[in-house]
Tab-separated table of C-alpha atoms in Angstrom:
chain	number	residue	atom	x	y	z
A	9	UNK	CA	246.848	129.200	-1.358
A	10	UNK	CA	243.854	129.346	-4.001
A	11	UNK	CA	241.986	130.773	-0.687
A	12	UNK	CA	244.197	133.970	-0.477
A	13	UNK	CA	244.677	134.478	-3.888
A	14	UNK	CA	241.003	134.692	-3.495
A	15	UNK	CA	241.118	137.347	-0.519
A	16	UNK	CA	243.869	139.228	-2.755
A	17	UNK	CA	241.497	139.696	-5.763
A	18	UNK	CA	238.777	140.452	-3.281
A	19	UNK	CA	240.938	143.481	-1.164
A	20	UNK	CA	240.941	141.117	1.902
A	21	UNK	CA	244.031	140.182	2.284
A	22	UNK	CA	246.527	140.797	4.801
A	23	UNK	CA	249.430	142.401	4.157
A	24	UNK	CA	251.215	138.859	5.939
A	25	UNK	CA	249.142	136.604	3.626
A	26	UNK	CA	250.130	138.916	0.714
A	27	UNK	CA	253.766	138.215	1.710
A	28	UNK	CA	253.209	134.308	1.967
A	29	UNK	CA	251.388	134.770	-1.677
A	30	UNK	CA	254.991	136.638	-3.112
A	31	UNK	CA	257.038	133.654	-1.172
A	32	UNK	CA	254.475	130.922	-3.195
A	33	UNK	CA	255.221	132.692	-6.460
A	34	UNK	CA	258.813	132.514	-6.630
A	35	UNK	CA	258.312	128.739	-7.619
A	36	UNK	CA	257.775	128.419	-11.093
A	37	UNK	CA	255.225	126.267	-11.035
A	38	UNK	CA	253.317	128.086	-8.551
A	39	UNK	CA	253.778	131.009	-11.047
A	40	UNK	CA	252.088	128.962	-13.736
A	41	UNK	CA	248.822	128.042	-11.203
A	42	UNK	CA	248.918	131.568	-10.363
A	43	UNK	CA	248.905	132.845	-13.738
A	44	UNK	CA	245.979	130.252	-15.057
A	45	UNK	CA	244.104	131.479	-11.633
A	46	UNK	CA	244.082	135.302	-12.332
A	47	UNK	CA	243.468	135.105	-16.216
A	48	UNK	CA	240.980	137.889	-16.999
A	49	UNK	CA	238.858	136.464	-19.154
A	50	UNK	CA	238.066	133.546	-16.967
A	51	UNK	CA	237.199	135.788	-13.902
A	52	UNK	CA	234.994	137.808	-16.226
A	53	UNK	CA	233.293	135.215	-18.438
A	54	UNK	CA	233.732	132.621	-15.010
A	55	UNK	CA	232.906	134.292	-11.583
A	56	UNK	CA	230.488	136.990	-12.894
A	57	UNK	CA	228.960	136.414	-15.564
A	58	UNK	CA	224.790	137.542	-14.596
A	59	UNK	CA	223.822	134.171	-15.018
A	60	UNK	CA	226.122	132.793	-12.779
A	61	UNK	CA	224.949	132.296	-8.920
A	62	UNK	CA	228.166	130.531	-7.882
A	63	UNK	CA	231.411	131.167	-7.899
A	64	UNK	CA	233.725	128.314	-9.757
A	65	UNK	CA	234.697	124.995	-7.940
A	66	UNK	CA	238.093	124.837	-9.334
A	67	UNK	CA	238.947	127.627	-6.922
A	68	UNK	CA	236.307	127.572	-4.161
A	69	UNK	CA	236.421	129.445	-0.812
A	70	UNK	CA	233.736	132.083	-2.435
A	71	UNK	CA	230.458	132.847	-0.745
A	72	UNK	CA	227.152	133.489	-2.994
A	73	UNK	CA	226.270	136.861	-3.556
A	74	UNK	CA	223.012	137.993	-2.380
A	75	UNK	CA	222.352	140.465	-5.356
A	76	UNK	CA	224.429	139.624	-8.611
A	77	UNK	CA	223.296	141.704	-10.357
A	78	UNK	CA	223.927	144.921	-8.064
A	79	UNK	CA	227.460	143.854	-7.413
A	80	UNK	CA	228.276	142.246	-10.949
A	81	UNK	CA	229.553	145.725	-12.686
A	82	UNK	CA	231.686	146.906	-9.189
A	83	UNK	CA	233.064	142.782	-9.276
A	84	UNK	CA	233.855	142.813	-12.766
A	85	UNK	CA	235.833	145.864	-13.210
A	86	UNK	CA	237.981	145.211	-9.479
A	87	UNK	CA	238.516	141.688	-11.600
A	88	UNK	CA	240.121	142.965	-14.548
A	89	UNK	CA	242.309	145.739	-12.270
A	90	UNK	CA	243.120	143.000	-9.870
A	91	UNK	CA	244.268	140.373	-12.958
A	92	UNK	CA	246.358	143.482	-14.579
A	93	UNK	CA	248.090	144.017	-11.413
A	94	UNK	CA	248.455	140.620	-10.841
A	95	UNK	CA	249.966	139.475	-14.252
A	96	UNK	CA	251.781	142.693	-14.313
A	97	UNK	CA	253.702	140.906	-10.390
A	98	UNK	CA	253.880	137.359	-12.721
A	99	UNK	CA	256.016	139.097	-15.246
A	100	UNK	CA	258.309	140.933	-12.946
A	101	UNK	CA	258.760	137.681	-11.465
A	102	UNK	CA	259.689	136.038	-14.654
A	103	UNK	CA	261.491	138.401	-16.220
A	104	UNK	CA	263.414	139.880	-13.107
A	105	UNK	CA	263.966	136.958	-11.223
A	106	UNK	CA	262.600	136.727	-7.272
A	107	UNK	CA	266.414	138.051	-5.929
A	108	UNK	CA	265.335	141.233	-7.233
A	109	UNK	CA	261.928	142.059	-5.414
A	110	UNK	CA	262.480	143.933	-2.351
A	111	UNK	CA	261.667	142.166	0.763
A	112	UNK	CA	259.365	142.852	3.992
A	113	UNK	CA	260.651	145.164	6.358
A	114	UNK	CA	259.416	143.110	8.942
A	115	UNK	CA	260.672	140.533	11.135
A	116	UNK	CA	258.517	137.820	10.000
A	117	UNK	CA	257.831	133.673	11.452
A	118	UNK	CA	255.981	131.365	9.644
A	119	UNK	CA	254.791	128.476	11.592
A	120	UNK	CA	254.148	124.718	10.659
A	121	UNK	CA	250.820	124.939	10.025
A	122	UNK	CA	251.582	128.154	7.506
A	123	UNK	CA	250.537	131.433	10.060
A	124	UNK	CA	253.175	134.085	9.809
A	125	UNK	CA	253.401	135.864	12.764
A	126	UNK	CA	254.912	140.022	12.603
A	127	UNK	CA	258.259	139.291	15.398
A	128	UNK	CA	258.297	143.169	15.192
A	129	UNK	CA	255.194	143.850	16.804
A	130	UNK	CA	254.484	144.400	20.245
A	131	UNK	CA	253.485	140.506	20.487
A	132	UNK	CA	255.839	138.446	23.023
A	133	UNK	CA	254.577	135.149	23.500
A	134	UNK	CA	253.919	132.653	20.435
A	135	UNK	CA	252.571	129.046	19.948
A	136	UNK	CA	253.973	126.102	17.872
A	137	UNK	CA	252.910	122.774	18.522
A	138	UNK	CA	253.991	122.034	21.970
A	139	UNK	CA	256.625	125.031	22.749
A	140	UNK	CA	255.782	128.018	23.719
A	141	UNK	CA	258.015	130.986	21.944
A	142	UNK	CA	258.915	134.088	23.516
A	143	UNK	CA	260.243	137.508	22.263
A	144	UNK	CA	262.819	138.030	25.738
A	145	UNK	CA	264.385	141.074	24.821
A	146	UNK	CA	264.172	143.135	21.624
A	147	UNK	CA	265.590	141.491	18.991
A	148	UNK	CA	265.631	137.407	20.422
A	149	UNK	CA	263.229	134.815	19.923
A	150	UNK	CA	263.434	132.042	22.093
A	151	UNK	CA	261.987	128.566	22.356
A	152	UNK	CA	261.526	127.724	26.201
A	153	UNK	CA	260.825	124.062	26.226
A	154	UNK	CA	263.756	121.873	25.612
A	155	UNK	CA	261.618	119.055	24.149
A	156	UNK	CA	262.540	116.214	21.862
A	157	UNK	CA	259.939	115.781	19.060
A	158	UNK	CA	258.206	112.068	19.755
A	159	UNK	CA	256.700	112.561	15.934
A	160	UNK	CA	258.114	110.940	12.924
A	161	UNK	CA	258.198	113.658	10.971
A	162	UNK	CA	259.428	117.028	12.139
A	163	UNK	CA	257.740	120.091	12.480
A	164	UNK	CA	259.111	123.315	10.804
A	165	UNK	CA	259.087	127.109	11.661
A	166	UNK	CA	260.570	129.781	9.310
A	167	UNK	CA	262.317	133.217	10.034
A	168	UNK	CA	262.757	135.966	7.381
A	169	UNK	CA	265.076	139.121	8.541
A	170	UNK	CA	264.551	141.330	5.978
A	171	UNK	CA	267.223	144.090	5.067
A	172	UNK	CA	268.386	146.745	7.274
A	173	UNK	CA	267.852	144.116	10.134
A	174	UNK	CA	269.594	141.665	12.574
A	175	UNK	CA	267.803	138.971	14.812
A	176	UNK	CA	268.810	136.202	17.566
A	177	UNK	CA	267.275	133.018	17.964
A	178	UNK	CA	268.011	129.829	20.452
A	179	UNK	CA	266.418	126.693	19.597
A	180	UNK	CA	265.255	123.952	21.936
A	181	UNK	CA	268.284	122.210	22.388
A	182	UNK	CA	270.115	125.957	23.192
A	183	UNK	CA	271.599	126.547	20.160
A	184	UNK	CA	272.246	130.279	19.703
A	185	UNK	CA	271.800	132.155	16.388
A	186	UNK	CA	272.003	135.714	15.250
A	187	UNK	CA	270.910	136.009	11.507
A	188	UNK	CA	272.477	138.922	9.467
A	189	UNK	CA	269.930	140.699	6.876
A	190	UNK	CA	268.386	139.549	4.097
A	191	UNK	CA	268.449	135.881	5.623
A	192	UNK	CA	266.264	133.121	6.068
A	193	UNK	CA	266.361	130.226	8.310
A	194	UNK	CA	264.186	127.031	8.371
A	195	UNK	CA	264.545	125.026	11.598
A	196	UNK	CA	262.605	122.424	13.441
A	197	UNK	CA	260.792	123.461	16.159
A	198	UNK	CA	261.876	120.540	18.479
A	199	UNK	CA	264.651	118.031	17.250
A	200	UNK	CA	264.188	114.581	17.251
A	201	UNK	CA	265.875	112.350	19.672
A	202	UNK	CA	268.070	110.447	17.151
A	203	UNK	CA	269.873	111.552	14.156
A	204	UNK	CA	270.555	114.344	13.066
A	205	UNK	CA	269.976	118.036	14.054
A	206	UNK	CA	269.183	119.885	10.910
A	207	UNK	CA	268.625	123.414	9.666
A	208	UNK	CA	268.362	125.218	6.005
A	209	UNK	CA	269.928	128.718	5.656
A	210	UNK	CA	269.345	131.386	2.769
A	211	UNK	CA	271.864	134.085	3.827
A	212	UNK	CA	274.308	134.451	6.462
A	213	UNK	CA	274.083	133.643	10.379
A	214	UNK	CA	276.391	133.121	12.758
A	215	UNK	CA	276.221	129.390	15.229
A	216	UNK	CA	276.748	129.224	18.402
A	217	UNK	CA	275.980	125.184	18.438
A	218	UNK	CA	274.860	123.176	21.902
A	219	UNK	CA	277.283	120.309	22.180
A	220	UNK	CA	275.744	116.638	21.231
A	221	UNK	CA	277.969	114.101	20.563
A	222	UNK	CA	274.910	111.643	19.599
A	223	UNK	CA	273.344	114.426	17.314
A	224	UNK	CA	275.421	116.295	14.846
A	225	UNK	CA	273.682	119.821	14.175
A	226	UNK	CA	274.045	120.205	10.489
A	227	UNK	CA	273.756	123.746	8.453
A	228	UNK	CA	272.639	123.475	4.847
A	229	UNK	CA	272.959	125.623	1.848
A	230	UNK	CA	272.149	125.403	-1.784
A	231	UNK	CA	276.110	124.855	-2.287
A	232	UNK	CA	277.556	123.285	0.870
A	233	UNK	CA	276.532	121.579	4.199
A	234	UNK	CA	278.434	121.720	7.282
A	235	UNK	CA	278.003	119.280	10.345
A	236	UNK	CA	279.572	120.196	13.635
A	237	UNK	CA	278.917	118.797	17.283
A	238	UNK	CA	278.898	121.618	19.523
A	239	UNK	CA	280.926	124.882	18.291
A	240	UNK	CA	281.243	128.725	17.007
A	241	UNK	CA	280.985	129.321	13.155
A	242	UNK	CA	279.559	131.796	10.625
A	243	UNK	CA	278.360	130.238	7.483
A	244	UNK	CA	277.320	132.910	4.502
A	245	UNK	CA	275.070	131.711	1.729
A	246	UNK	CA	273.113	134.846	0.289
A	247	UNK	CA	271.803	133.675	-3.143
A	248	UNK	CA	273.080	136.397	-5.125
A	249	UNK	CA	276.693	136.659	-4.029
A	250	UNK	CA	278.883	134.290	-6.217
A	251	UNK	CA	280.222	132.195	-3.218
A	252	UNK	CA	278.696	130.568	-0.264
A	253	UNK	CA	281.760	130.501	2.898
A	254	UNK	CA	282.035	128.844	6.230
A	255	UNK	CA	284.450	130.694	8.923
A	256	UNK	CA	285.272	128.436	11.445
A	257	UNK	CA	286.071	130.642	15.058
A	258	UNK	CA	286.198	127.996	17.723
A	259	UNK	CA	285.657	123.740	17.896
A	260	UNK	CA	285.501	121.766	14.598
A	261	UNK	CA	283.660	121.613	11.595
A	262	UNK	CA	283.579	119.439	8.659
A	263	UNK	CA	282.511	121.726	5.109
A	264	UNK	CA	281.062	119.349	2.082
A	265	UNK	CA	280.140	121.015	-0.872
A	266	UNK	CA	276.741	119.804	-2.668
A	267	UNK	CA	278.023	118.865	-5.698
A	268	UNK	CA	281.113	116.736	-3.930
A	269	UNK	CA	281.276	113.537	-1.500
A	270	UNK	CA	284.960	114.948	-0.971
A	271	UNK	CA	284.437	117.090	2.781
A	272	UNK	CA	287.141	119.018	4.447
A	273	UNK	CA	287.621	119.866	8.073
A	274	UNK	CA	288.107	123.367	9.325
A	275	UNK	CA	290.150	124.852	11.991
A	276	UNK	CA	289.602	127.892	13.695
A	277	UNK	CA	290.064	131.166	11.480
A	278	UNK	CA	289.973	128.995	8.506
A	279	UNK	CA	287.742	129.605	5.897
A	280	UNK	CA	285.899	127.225	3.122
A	281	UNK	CA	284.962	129.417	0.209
A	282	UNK	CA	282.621	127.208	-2.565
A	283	UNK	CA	282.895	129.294	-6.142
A	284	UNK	CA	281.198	127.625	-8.914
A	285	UNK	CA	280.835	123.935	-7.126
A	286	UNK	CA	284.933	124.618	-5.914
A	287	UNK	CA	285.701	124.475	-2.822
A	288	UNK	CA	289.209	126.693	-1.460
A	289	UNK	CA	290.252	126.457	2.261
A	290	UNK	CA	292.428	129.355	3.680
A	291	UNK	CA	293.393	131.029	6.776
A	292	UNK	CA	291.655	134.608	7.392
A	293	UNK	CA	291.587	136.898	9.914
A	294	UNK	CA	287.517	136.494	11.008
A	295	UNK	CA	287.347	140.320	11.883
A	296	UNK	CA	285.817	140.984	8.234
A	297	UNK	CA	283.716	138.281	8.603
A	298	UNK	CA	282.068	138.570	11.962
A	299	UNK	CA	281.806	142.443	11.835
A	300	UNK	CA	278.346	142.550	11.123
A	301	UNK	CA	277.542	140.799	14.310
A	302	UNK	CA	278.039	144.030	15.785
A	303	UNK	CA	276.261	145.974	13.428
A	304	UNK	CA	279.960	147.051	11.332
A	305	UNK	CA	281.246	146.419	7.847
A	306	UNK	CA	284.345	146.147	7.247
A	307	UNK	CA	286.148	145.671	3.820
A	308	UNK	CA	289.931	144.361	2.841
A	309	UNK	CA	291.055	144.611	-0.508
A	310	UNK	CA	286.978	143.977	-1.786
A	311	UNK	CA	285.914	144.860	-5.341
A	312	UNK	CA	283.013	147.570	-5.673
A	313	UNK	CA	280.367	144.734	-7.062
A	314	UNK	CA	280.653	142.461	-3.855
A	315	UNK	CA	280.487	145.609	-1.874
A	316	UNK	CA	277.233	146.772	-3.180
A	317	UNK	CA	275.321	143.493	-2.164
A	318	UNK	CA	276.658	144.069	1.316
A	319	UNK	CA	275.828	148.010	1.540
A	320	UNK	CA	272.134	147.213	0.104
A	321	UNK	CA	271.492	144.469	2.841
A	322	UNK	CA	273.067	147.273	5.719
A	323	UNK	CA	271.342	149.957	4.897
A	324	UNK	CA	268.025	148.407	3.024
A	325	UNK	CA	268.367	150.402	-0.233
A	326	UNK	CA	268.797	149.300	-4.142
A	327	UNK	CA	272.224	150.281	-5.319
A	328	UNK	CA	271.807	151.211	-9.388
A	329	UNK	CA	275.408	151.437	-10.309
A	330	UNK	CA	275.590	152.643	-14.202
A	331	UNK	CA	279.300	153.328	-14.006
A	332	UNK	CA	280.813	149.726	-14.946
A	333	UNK	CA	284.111	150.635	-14.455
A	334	UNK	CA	283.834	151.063	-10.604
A	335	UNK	CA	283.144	147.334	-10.480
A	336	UNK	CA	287.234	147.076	-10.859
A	337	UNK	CA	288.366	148.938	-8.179
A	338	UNK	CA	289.401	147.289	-4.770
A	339	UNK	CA	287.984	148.763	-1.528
A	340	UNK	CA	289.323	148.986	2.165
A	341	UNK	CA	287.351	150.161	4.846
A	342	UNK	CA	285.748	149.988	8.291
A	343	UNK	CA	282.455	151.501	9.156
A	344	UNK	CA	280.251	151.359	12.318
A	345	UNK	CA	278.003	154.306	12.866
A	346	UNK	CA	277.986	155.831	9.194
A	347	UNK	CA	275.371	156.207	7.004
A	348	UNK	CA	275.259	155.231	3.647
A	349	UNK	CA	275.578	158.558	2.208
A	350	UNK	CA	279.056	159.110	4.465
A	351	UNK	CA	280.138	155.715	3.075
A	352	UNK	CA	278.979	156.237	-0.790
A	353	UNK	CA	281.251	159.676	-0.113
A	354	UNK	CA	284.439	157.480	1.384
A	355	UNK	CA	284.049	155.317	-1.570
A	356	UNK	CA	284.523	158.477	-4.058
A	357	UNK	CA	288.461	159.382	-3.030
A	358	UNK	CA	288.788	155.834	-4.118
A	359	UNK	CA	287.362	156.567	-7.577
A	360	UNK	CA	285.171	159.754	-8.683
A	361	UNK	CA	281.494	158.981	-9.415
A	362	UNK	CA	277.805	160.772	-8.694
A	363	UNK	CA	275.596	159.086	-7.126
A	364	UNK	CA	271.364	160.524	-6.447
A	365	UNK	CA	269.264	159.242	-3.844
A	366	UNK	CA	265.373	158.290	-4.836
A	367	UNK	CA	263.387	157.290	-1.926
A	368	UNK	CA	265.467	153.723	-0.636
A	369	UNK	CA	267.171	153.454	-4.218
A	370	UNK	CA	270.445	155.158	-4.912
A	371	UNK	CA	271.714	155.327	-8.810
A	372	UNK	CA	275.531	155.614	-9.372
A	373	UNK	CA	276.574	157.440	-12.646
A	374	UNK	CA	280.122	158.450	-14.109
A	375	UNK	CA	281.105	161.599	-13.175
């Protein structure tokens, strides 16, 4: 990492590396390095002072400079613009928290060994470790090789969808898996040929699991895991919605909530909601749920606040709403082709607001 935040303070960084350099910083530890790294007066009194013929150790990666003193007033002044830009990105971080900075709008995979690929591109054919990974179709990656992993550690890949976007994926074993917007999934690239078959979500997807009786394909969110065999679910677990849910639509699944040894098993059109480390089972009609498969919304009875998360994921914009009292109103709808502006306007016979439009953010005011 101290490499590119080398190649970032020297204007050679890619815009993918930049992205892997926002991902590092929403640790706060990382945060901390990074700060230390980028402090002004060290890069100054450090890196170029005229004396100086090397750069530091504590970083490394840079390469002597022919003429020092030529390049020392350019260096020095691109060091103190790159630090103020760079502490100005550590205090948004700190102070705004990293579910506030806007992601990608690319399709992104990071592999094991840390390359992030651009799934958007015109690329179609990927390597990671052993399996090859193509791009068949538009908007489906696919791992060809149904391989078991003879390591003893497994090998991870990462996809990011960012907002505004939906992606498929099957794994090696032929799991199927569309991933709704804003969502991340970490997966093995080959399972292992005992235990467990295990993958991390940030967001919402929706399983269509390969049956293995001898290796339970488990989903795992910050607030609940579900394990299943071979089956049809949608599991939602966006970090800044107040509940993470599990919709059951065909087979068997058994919902456990992190903070709980207690688990409960789902039937189809049930659904486990987790609120504040609670868990609540109920029967639902999945059409609400599974809408966005197809590229709908639809909302029953929904308050304007969980609505807003939802439109800003759809249509990739910031929603800005200044008019607290919307937040109490309760919403019913179904959209498929509109845009945001036709549903902002639905919205208003519900309750009277303005709303303006800058660029991808949209600011709600009382009327």
């Amino acid at each position: 990492m101290e490499k590119i935040i080398i190649k970032y303070l020297n204007n050679e960084a890619s815009s993918m590396e930049i992205e892997k350099l926002n991902k590092w910083l929403e640790d706060e530890k990382n945060r901390n390095t990074y700060k230390s790294l980028v402090k002004t007066q060290y890069l100054i009194d450090r890196n170029f002072a005229p004396q100086q013929n090397k750069a530091p150790q504590v970083i490394g990666g840079i390469k002597k400079q022919k003429s020092v003193k030529r390049n020392f007033s350019f260096l020095k002044y691109a060091a103190v613009f790159a630090a103020i830009i760079l502490g100005a990105l550590f205090i948004y971080y700190s102070t705004n928290g990293v579910n506030n900075v806007r992601q990608s709008n690319q399709i992104t995979l990071e592999l094991e060994d840390g390359t992030l690929e651009v799934i958007d591109g015109d690329k179609e054919i990927f390597s990671s470790g052993k399996s090859r990974i193509v791009k068949d179709e538009k908007h489906k990656l696919v791992y060809k090789d149904n391989t078991i992993s003879t390591a003893n550690e497994l090998q991870y890949n990462t996809l990011r969808v960012p907002f505004g976007k939906t992606f498929e994926l099957r794994l090696t074993d032929g799991s199927e898996i569309i991933l709704n917007a804003g969502t991340e999934l970490k997966y093995p690239v080959a399972f292992l040929d005992e235990g467990n078959r295990e993958v991390f979500l940030k967001g919402e997807a929706y399983f269509k699991v390969a049956h293995d009786s001898l290796r339970p394909f488990l989903v795992s969110t910050s607030q609940m895991q579900i394990e299943v065999l071979g089956t049809q679910f949608n599991v939602t677990a966006y970090e800044n919605d107040q509940k993470t849910k599990a919709l059951l639509v065909s087979g068997k699944v058994s919902a456990v909530p992190t903070l709980s040894e207690e688990s409960v098993i789902l039937r189809p059109n049930q659904l486990a909601e987790i609120t504040d480390g609670k868990m609540k089972v109920s029967n639902v009609n999945p059409d609400k749920y599974l809408a966005w498969i197809d590229g709908n919304i639809i909302f029953i009875n929904d308050s304007f606040e969980v609505i807003k998360n939802k439109l800003e994921r759809k249509f990739n914009v910031v929603i800005d709403n200044r008019y607290v009292a919307l937040n109490d109103i309760k919403i019913s709808g179904s959209f498929e082709t509109e845009s945001i502006d036709q549903v902002l306007q639905t919205f208003q016979k519900y309750k009277a607001f303005n709303y303006k439009k800058i660029e991808n953010k949209i600011v709600i005011t009382k009327p």
